[in-house]
JSON list of C-alpha atoms and ligand atoms in Angstrom, two decimals:
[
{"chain": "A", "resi": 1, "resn": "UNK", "atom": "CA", "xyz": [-7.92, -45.74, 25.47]},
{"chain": "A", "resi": 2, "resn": "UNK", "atom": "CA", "xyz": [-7.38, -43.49, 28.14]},
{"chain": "A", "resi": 3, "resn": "UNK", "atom": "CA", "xyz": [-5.05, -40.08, 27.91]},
{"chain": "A", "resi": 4, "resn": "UNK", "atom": "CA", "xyz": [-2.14, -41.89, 29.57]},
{"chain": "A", "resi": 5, "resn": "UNK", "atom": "CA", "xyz": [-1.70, -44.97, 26.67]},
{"chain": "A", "resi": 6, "resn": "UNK", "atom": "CA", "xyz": [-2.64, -42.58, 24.36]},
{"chain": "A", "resi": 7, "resn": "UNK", "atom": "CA", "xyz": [0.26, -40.16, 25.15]},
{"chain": "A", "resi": 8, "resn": "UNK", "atom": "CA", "xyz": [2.30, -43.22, 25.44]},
{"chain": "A", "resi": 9, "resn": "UNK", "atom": "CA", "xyz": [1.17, -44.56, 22.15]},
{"chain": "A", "resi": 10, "resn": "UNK", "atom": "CA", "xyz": [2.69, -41.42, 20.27]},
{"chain": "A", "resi": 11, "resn": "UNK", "atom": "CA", "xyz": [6.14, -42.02, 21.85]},
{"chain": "A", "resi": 12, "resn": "UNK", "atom": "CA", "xyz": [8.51, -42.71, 18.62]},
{"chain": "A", "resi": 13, "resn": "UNK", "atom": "CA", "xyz": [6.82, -40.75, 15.97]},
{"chain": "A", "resi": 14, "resn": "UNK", "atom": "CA", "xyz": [5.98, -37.49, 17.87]},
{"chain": "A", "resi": 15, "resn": "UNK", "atom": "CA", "xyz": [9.00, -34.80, 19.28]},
{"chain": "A", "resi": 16, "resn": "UNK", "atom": "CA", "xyz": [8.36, -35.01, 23.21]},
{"chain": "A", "resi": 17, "resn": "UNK", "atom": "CA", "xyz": [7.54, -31.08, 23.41]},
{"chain": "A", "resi": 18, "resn": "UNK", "atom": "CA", "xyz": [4.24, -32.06, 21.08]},
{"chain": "A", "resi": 19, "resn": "UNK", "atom": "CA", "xyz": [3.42, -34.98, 23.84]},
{"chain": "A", "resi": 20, "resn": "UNK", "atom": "CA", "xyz": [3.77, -32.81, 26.65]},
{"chain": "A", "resi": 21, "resn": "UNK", "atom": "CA", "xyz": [1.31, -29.76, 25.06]},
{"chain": "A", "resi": 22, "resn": "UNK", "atom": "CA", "xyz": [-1.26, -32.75, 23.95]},
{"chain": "A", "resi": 23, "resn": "UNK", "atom": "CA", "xyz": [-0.87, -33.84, 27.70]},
{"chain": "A", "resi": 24, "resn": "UNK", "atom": "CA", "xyz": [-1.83, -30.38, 28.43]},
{"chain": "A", "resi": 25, "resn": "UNK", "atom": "CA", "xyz": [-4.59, -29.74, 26.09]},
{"chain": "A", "resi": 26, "resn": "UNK", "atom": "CA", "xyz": [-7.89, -31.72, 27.35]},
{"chain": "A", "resi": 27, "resn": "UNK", "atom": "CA", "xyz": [-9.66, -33.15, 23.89]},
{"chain": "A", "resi": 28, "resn": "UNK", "atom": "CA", "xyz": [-12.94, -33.83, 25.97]},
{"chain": "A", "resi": 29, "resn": "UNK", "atom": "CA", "xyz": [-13.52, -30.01, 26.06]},
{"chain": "A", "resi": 30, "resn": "UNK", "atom": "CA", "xyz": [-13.54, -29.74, 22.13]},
{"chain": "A", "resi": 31, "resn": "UNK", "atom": "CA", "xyz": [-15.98, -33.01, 21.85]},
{"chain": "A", "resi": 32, "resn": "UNK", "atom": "CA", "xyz": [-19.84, -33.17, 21.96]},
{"chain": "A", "resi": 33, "resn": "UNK", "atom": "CA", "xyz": [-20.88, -34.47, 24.76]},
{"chain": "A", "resi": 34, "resn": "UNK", "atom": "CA", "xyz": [-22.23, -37.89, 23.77]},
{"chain": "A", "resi": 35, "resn": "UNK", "atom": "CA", "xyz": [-18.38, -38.56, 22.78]},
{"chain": "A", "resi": 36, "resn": "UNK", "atom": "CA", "xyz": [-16.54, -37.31, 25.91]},
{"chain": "A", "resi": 37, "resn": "UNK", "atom": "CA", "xyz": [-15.94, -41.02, 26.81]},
{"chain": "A", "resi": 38, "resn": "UNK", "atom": "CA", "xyz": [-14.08, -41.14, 23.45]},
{"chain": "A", "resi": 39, "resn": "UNK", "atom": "CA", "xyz": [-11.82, -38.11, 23.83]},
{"chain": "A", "resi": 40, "resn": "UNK", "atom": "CA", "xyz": [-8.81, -40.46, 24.35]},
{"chain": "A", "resi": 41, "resn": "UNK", "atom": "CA", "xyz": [-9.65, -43.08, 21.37]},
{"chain": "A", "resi": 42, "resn": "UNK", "atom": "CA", "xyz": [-6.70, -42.54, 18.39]},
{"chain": "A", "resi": 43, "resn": "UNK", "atom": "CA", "xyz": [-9.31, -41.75, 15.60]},
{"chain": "A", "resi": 44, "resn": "UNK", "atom": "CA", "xyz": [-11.07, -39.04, 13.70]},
{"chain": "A", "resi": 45, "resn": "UNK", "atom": "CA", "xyz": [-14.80, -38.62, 15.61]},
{"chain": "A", "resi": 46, "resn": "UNK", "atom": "CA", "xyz": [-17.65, -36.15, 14.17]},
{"chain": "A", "resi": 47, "resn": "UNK", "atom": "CA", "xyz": [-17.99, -32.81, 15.30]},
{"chain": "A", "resi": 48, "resn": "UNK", "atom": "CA", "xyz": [-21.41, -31.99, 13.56]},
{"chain": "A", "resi": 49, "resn": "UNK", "atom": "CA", "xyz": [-22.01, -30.76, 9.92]},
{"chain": "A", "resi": 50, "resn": "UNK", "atom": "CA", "xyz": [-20.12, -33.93, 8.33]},
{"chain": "A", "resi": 51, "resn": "UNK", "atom": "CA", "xyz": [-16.81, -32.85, 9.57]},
{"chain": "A", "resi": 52, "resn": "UNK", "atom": "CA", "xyz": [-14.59, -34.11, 11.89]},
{"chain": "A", "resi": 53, "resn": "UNK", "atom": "CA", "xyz": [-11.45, -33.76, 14.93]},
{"chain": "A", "resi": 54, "resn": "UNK", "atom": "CA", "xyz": [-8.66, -35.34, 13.50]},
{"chain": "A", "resi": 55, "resn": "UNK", "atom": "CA", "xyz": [-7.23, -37.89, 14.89]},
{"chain": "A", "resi": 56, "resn": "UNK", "atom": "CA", "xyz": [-4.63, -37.26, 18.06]},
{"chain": "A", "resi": 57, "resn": "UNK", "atom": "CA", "xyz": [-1.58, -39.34, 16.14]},
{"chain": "A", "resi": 58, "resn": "UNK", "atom": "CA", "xyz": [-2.37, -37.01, 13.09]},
{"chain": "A", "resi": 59, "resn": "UNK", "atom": "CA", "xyz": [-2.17, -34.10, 15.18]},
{"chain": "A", "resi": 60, "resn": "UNK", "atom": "CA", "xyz": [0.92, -35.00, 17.08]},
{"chain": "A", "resi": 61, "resn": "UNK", "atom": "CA", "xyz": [2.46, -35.75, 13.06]},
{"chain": "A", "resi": 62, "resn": "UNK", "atom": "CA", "xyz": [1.34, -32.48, 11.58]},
{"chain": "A", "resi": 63, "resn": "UNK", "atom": "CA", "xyz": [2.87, -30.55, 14.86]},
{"chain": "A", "resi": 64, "resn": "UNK", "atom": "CA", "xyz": [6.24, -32.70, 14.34]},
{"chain": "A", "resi": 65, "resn": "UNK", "atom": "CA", "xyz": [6.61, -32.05, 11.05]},
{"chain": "A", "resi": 66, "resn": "UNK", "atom": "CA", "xyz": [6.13, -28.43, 11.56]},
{"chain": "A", "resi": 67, "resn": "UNK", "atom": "CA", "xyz": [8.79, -27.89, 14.59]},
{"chain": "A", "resi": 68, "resn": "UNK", "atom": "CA", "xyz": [6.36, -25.40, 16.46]},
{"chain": "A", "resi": 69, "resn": "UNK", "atom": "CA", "xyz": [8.90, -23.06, 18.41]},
{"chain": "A", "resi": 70, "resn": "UNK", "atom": "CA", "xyz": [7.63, -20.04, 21.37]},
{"chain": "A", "resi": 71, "resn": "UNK", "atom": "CA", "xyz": [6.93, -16.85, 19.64]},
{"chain": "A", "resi": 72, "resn": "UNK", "atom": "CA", "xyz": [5.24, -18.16, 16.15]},
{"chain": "A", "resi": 73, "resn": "UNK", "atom": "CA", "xyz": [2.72, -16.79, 14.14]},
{"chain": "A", "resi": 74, "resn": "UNK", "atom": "CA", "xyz": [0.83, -19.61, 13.05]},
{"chain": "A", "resi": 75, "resn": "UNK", "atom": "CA", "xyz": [-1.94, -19.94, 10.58]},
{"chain": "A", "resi": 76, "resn": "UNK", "atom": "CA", "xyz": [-4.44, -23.19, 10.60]},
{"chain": "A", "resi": 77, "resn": "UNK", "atom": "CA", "xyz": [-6.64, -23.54, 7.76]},
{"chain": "A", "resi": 78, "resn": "UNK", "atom": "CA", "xyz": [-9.77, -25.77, 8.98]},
{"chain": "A", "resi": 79, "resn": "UNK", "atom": "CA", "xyz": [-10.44, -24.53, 12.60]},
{"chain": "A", "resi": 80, "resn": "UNK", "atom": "CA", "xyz": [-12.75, -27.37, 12.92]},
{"chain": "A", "resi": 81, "resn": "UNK", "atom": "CA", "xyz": [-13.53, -28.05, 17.28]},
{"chain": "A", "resi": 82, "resn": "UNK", "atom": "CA", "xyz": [-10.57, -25.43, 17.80]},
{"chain": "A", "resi": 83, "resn": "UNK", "atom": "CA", "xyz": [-8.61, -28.83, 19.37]},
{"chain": "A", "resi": 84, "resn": "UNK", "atom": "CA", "xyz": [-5.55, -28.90, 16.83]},
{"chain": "A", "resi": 85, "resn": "UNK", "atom": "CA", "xyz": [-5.00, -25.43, 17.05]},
{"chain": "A", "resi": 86, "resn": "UNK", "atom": "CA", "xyz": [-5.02, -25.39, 21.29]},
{"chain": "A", "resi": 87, "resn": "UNK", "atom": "CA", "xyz": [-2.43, -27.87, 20.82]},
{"chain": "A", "resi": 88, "resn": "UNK", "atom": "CA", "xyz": [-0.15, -25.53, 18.56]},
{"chain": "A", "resi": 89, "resn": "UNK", "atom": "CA", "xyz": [-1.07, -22.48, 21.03]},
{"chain": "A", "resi": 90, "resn": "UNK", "atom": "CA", "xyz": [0.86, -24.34, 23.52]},
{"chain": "A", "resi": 91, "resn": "UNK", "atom": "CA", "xyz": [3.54, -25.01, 21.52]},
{"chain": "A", "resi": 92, "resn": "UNK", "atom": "CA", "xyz": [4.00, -21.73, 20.83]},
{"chain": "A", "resi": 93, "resn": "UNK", "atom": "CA", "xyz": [3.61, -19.82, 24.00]},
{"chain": "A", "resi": 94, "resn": "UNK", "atom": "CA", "xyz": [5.19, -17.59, 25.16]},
{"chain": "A", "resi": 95, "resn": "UNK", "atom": "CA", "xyz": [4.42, -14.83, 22.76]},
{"chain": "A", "resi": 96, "resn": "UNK", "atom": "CA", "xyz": [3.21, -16.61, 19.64]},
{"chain": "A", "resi": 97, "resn": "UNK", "atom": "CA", "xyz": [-0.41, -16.70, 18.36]},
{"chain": "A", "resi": 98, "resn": "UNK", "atom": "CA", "xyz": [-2.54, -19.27, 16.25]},
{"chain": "A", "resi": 99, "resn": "UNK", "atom": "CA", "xyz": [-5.51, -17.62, 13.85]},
{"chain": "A", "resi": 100, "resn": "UNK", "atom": "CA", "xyz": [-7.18, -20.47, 12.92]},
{"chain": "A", "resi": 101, "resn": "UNK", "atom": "CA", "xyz": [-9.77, -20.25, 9.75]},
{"chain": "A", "resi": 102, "resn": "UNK", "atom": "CA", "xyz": [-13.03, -22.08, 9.20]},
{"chain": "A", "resi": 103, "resn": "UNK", "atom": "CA", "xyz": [-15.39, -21.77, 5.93]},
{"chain": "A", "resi": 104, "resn": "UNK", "atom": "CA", "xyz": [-18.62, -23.35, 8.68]},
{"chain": "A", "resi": 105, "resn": "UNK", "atom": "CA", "xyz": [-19.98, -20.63, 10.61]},
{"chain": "A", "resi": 106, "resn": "UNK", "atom": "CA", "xyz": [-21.51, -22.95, 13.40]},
{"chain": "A", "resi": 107, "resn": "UNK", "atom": "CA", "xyz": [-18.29, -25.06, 14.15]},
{"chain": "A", "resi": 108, "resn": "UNK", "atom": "CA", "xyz": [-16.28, -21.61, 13.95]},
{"chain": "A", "resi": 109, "resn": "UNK", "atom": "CA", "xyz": [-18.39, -20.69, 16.75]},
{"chain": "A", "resi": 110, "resn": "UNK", "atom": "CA", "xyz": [-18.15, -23.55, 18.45]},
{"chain": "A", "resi": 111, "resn": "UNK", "atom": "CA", "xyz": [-14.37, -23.54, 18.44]},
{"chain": "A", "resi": 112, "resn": "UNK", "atom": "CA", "xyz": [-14.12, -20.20, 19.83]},
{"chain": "A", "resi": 113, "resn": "UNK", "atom": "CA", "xyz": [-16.78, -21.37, 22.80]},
{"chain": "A", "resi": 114, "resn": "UNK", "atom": "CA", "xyz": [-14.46, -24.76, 23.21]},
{"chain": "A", "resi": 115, "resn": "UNK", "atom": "CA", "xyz": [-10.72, -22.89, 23.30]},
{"chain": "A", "resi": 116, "resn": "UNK", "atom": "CA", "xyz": [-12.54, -20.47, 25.90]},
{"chain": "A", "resi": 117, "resn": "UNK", "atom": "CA", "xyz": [-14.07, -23.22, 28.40]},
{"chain": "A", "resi": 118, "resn": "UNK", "atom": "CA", "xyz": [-10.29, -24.68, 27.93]},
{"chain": "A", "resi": 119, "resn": "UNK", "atom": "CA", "xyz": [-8.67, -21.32, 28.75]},
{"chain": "A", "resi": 120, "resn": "UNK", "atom": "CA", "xyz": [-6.96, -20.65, 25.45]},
{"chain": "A", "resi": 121, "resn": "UNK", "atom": "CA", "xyz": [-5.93, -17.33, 25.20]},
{"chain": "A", "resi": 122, "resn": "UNK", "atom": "CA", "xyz": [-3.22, -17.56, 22.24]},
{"chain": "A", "resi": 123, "resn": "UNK", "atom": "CA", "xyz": [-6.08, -18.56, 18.96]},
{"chain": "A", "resi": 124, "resn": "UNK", "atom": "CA", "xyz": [-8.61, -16.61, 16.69]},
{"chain": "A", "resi": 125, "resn": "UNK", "atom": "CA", "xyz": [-10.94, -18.32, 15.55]},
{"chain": "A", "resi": 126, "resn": "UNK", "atom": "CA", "xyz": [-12.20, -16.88, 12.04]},
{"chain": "A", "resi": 127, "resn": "UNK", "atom": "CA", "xyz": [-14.97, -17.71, 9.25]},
{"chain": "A", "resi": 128, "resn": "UNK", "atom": "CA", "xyz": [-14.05, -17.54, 6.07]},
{"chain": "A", "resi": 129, "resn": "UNK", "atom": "CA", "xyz": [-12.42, -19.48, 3.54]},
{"chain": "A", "resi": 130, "resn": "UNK", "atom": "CA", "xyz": [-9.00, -20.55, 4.57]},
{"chain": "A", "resi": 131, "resn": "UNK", "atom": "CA", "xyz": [-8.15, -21.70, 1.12]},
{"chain": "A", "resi": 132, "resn": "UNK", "atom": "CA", "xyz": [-7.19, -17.90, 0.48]},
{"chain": "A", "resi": 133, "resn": "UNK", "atom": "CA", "xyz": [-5.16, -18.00, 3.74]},
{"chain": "A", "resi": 134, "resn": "UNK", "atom": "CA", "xyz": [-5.46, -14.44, 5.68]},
{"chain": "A", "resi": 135, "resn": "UNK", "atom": "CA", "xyz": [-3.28, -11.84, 4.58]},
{"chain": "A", "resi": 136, "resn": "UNK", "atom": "CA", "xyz": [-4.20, -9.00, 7.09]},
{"chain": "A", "resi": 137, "resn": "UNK", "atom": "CA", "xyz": [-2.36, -11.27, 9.57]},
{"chain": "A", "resi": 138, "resn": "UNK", "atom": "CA", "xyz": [0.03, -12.99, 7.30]},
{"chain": "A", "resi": 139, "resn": "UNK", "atom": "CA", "xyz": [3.14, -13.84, 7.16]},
{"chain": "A", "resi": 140, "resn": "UNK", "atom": "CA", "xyz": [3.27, -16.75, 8.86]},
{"chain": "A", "resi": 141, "resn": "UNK", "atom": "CA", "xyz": [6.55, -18.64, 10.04]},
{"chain": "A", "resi": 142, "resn": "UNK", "atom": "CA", "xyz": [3.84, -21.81, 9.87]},
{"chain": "A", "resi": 143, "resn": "UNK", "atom": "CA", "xyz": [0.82, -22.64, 8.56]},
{"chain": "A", "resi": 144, "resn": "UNK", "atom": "CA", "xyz": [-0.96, -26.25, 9.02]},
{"chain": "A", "resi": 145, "resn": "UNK", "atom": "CA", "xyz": [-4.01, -27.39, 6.72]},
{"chain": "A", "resi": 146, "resn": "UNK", "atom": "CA", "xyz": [-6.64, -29.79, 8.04]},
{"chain": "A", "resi": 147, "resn": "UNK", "atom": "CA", "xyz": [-8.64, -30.16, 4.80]},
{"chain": "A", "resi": 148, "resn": "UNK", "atom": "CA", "xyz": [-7.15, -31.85, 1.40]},
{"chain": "A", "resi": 149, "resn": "UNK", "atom": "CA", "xyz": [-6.15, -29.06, -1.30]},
{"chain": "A", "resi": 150, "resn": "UNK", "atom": "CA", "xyz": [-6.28, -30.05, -5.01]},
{"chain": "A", "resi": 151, "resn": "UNK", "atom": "CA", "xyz": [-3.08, -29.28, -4.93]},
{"chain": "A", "resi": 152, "resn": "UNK", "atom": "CA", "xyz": [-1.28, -26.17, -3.00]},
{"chain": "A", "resi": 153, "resn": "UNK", "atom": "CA", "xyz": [-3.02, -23.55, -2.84]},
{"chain": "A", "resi": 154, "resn": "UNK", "atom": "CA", "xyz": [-0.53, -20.22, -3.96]},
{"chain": "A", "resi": 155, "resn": "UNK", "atom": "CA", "xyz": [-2.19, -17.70, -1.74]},
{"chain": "A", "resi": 156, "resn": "UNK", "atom": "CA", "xyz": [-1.12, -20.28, 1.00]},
{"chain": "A", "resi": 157, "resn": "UNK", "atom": "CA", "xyz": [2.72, -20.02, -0.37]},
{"chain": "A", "resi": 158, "resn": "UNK", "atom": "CA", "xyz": [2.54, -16.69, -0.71]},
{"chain": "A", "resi": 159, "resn": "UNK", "atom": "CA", "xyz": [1.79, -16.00, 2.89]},
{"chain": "A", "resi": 160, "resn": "UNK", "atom": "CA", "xyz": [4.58, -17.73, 4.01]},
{"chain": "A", "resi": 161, "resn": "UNK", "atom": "CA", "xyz": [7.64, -15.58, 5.88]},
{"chain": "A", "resi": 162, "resn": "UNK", "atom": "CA", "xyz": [10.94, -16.83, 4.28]},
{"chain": "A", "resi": 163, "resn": "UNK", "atom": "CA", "xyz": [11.84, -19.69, 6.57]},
{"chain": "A", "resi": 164, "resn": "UNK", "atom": "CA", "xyz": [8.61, -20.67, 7.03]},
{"chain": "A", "resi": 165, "resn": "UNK", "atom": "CA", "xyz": [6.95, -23.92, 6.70]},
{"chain": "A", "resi": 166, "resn": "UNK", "atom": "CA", "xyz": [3.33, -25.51, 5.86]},
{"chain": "A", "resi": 167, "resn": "UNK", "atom": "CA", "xyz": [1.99, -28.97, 6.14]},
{"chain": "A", "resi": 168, "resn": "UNK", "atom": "CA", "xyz": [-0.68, -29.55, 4.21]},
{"chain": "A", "resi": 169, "resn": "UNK", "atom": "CA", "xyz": [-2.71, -32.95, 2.66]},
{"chain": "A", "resi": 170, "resn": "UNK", "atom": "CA", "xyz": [-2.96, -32.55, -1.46]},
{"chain": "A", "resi": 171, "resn": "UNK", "atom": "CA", "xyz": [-4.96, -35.19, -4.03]},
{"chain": "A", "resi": 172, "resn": "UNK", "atom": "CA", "xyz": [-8.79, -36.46, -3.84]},
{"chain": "A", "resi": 173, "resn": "UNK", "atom": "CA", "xyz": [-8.82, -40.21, -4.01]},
{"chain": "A", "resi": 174, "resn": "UNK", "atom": "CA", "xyz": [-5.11, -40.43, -3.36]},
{"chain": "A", "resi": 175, "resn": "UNK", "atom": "CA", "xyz": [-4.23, -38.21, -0.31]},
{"chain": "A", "resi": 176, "resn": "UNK", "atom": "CA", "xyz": [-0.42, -37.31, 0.33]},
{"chain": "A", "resi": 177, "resn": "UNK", "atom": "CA", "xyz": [0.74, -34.75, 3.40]},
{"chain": "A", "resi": 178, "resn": "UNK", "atom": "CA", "xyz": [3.26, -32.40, 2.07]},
{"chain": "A", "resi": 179, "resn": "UNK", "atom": "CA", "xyz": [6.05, -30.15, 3.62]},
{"chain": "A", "resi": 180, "resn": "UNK", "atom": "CA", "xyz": [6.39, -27.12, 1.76]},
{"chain": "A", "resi": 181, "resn": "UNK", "atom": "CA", "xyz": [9.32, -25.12, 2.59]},
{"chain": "A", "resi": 182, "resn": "UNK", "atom": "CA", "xyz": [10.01, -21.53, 1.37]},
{"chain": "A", "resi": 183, "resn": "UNK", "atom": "CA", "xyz": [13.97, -20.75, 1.47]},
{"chain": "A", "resi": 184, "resn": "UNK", "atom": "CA", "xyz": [15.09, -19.22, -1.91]},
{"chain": "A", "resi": 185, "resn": "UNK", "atom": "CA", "xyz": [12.03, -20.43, -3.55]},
{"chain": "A", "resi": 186, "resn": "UNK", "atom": "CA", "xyz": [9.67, -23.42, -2.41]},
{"chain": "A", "resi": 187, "resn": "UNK", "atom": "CA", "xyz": [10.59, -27.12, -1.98]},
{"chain": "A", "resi": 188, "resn": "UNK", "atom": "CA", "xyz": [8.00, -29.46, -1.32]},
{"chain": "A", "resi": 189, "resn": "UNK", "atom": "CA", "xyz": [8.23, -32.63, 0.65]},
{"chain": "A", "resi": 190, "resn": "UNK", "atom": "CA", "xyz": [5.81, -36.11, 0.18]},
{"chain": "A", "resi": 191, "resn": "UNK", "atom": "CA", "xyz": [5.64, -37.20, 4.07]},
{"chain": "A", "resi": 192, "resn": "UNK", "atom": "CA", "xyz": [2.73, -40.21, 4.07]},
{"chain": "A", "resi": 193, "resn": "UNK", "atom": "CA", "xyz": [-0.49, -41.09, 2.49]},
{"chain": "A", "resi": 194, "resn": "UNK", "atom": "CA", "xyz": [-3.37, -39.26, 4.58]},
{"chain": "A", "resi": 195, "resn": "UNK", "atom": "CA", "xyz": [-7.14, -39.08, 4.86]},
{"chain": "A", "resi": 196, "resn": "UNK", "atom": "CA", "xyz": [-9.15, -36.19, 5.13]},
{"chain": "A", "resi": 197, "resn": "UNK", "atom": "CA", "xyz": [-12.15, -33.78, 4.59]},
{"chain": "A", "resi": 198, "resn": "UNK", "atom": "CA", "xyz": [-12.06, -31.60, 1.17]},
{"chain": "A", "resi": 199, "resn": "UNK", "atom": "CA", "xyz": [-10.54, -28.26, 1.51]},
{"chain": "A", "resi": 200, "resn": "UNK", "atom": "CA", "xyz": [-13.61, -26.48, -0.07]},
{"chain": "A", "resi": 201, "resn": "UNK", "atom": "CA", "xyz": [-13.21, -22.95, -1.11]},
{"chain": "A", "resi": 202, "resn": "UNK", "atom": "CA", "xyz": [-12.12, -20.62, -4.00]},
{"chain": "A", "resi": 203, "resn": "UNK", "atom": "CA", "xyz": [-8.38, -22.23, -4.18]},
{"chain": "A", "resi": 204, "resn": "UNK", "atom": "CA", "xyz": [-9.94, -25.50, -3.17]},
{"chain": "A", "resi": 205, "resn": "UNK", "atom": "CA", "xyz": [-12.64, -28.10, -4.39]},
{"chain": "A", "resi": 206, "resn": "UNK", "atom": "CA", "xyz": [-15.73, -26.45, -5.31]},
{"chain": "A", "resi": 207, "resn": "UNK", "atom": "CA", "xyz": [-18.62, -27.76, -3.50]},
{"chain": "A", "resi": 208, "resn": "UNK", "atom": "CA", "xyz": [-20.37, -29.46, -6.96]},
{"chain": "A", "resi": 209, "resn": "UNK", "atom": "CA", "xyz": [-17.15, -31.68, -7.26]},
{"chain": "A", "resi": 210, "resn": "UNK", "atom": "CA", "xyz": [-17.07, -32.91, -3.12]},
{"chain": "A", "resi": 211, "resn": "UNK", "atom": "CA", "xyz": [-19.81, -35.57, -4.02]},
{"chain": "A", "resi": 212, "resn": "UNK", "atom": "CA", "xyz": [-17.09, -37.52, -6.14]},
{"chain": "A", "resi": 213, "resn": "UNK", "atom": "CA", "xyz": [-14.45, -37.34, -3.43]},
{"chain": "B", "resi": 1, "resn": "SAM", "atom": "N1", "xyz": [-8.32, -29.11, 12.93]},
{"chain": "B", "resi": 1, "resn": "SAM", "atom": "C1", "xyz": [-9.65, -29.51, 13.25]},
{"chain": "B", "resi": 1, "resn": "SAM", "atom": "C2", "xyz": [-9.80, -29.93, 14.72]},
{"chain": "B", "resi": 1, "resn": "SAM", "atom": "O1", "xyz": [-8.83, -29.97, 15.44]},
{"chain": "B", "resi": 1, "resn": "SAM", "atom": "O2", "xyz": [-10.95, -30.19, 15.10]},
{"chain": "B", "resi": 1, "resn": "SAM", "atom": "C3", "xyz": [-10.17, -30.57, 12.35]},
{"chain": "B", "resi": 1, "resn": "SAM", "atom": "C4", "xyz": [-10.43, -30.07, 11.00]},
{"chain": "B", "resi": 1, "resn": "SAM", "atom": "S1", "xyz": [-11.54, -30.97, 10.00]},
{"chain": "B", "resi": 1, "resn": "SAM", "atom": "C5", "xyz": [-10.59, -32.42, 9.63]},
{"chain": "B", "resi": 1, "resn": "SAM", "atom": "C6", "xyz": [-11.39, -29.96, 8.55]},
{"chain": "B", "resi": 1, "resn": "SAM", "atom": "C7", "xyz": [-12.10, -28.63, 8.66]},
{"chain": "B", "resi": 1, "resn": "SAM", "atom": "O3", "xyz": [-11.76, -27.86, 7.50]},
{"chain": "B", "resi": 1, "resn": "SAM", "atom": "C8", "xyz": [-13.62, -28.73, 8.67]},
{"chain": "B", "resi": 1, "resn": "SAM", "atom": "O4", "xyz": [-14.12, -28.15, 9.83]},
{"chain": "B", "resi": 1, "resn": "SAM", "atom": "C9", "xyz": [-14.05, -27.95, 7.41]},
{"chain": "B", "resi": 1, "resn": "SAM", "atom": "O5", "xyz": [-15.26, -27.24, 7.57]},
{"chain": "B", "resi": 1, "resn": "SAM", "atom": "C10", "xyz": [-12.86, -27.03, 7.23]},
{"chain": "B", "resi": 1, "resn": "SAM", "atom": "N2", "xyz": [-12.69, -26.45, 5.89]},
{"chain": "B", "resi": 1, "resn": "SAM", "atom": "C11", "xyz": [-12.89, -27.02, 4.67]},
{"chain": "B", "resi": 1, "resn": "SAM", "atom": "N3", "xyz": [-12.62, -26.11, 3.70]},
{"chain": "B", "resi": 1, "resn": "SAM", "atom": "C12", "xyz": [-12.24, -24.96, 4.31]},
{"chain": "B", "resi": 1, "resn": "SAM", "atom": "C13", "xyz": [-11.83, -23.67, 3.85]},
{"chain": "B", "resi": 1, "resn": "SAM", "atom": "N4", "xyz": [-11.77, -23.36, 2.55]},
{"chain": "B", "resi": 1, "resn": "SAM", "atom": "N5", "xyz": [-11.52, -22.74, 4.77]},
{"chain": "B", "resi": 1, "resn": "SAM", "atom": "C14", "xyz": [-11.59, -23.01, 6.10]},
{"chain": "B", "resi": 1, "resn": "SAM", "atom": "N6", "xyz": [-11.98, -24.21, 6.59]},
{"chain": "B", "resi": 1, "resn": "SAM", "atom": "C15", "xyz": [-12.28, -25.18, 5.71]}
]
């Protein structure tokens, strides 16, 4: 695929303003180099150290869902290449700001080398373990996890402004993405069944249990 039929491909399941900042966001940059010629391709593809950039229909889902408005403070749990958080830097510019969280201290600093070359200026990149979310920034009016939970993490919740919003896969061998919405309390939404990488950290899996996964 190239970035036109892919950006056409999303039409009907992804809010135009989440096209239009994908169109704007170049997924080669956040790719190693043997799989530039697959930015474009609709799948997950490895980004070293068994993990992976999700998919670009996932992306433009998890951005829906969330109704990314200018001026956010947005938390991403699961930095990964830095790719899914450039795209909700767009979304939120003016004025708003991503900090995005990685538990891999190589990829961390390879996201922050990737949203540089692309001229990001709105996303921190940090290493540590997202699963306890990051209170000296928090709270956040949205927060978007790219790794599977055992189910939802509370310091997550907790960081949450009232209003706020998080999207966030849940389960091991059954995935589900959930909205949780806090408004008088917490209601949580099943979206669709999902696929991805272990959340692994104090409020996630621990690594011993990943192998069974
Ligand atoms: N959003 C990423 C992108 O656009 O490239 C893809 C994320 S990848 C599917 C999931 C990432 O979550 C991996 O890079 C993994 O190392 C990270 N991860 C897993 N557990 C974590 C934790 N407790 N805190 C922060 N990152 C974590």
């Amino acid at each position: 695929m190239n970035k036109e039929q892919l950006l056409t491909s999303l039409e009907g399941f992804a809010h135009p303003s989440v096209i239009s900042a994908m169109s704007r966001v170049p997924r080669e940059m956040f790719l190693p180099d043997l799989l530039q010629s697959r930015a474009y391709d609709d799948t997950p593809l490895p980004i070293g150290r068994g993990q992976t950039i999700s998919a670009p229909h996932m992306v433009a889902i998890m951005c829906t869902i969330l109704d990314l408005q200018p001026g956010m403070n947005v938390l991403e749990v699961g930095g990964g290449s830095g790719y899914h958080a450039a795209v909700m830097a767009e979304l939120v510019r003016p004025g708003g700001h991503v900090y995005a969280v990685e538990r891999i201290a190589e990829l961390a600093e390879a996201a922050r080398s990737n949203l540089a070359r692309a001229g990001v200026e709105n996303v921190t990149v940090i290493h540590s373990d997202g699963s306890l979310g990051l209170p000296e920034h928090a709270p956040y009016d949205r927060i978007s996890v790219a790794a599977t939970a055992p189910s939802i993490p509370e310091p997550l919740k907790q960081q949450l402004k009232s209003g706020g919003k998080m999207v966030l896969p849940v389960g091991r061998d059954s995935q589900e993405l959930y909205l949780v919405t806090r408004k008088n309390g917490f209601s949580v939404e099943r979206k669709m069944g999902v696929i991805f990488v272990p959340l692994i950290g104090q409020e996630g899996f621990k690594e011993r249990e990943i192998e069974i996964i």
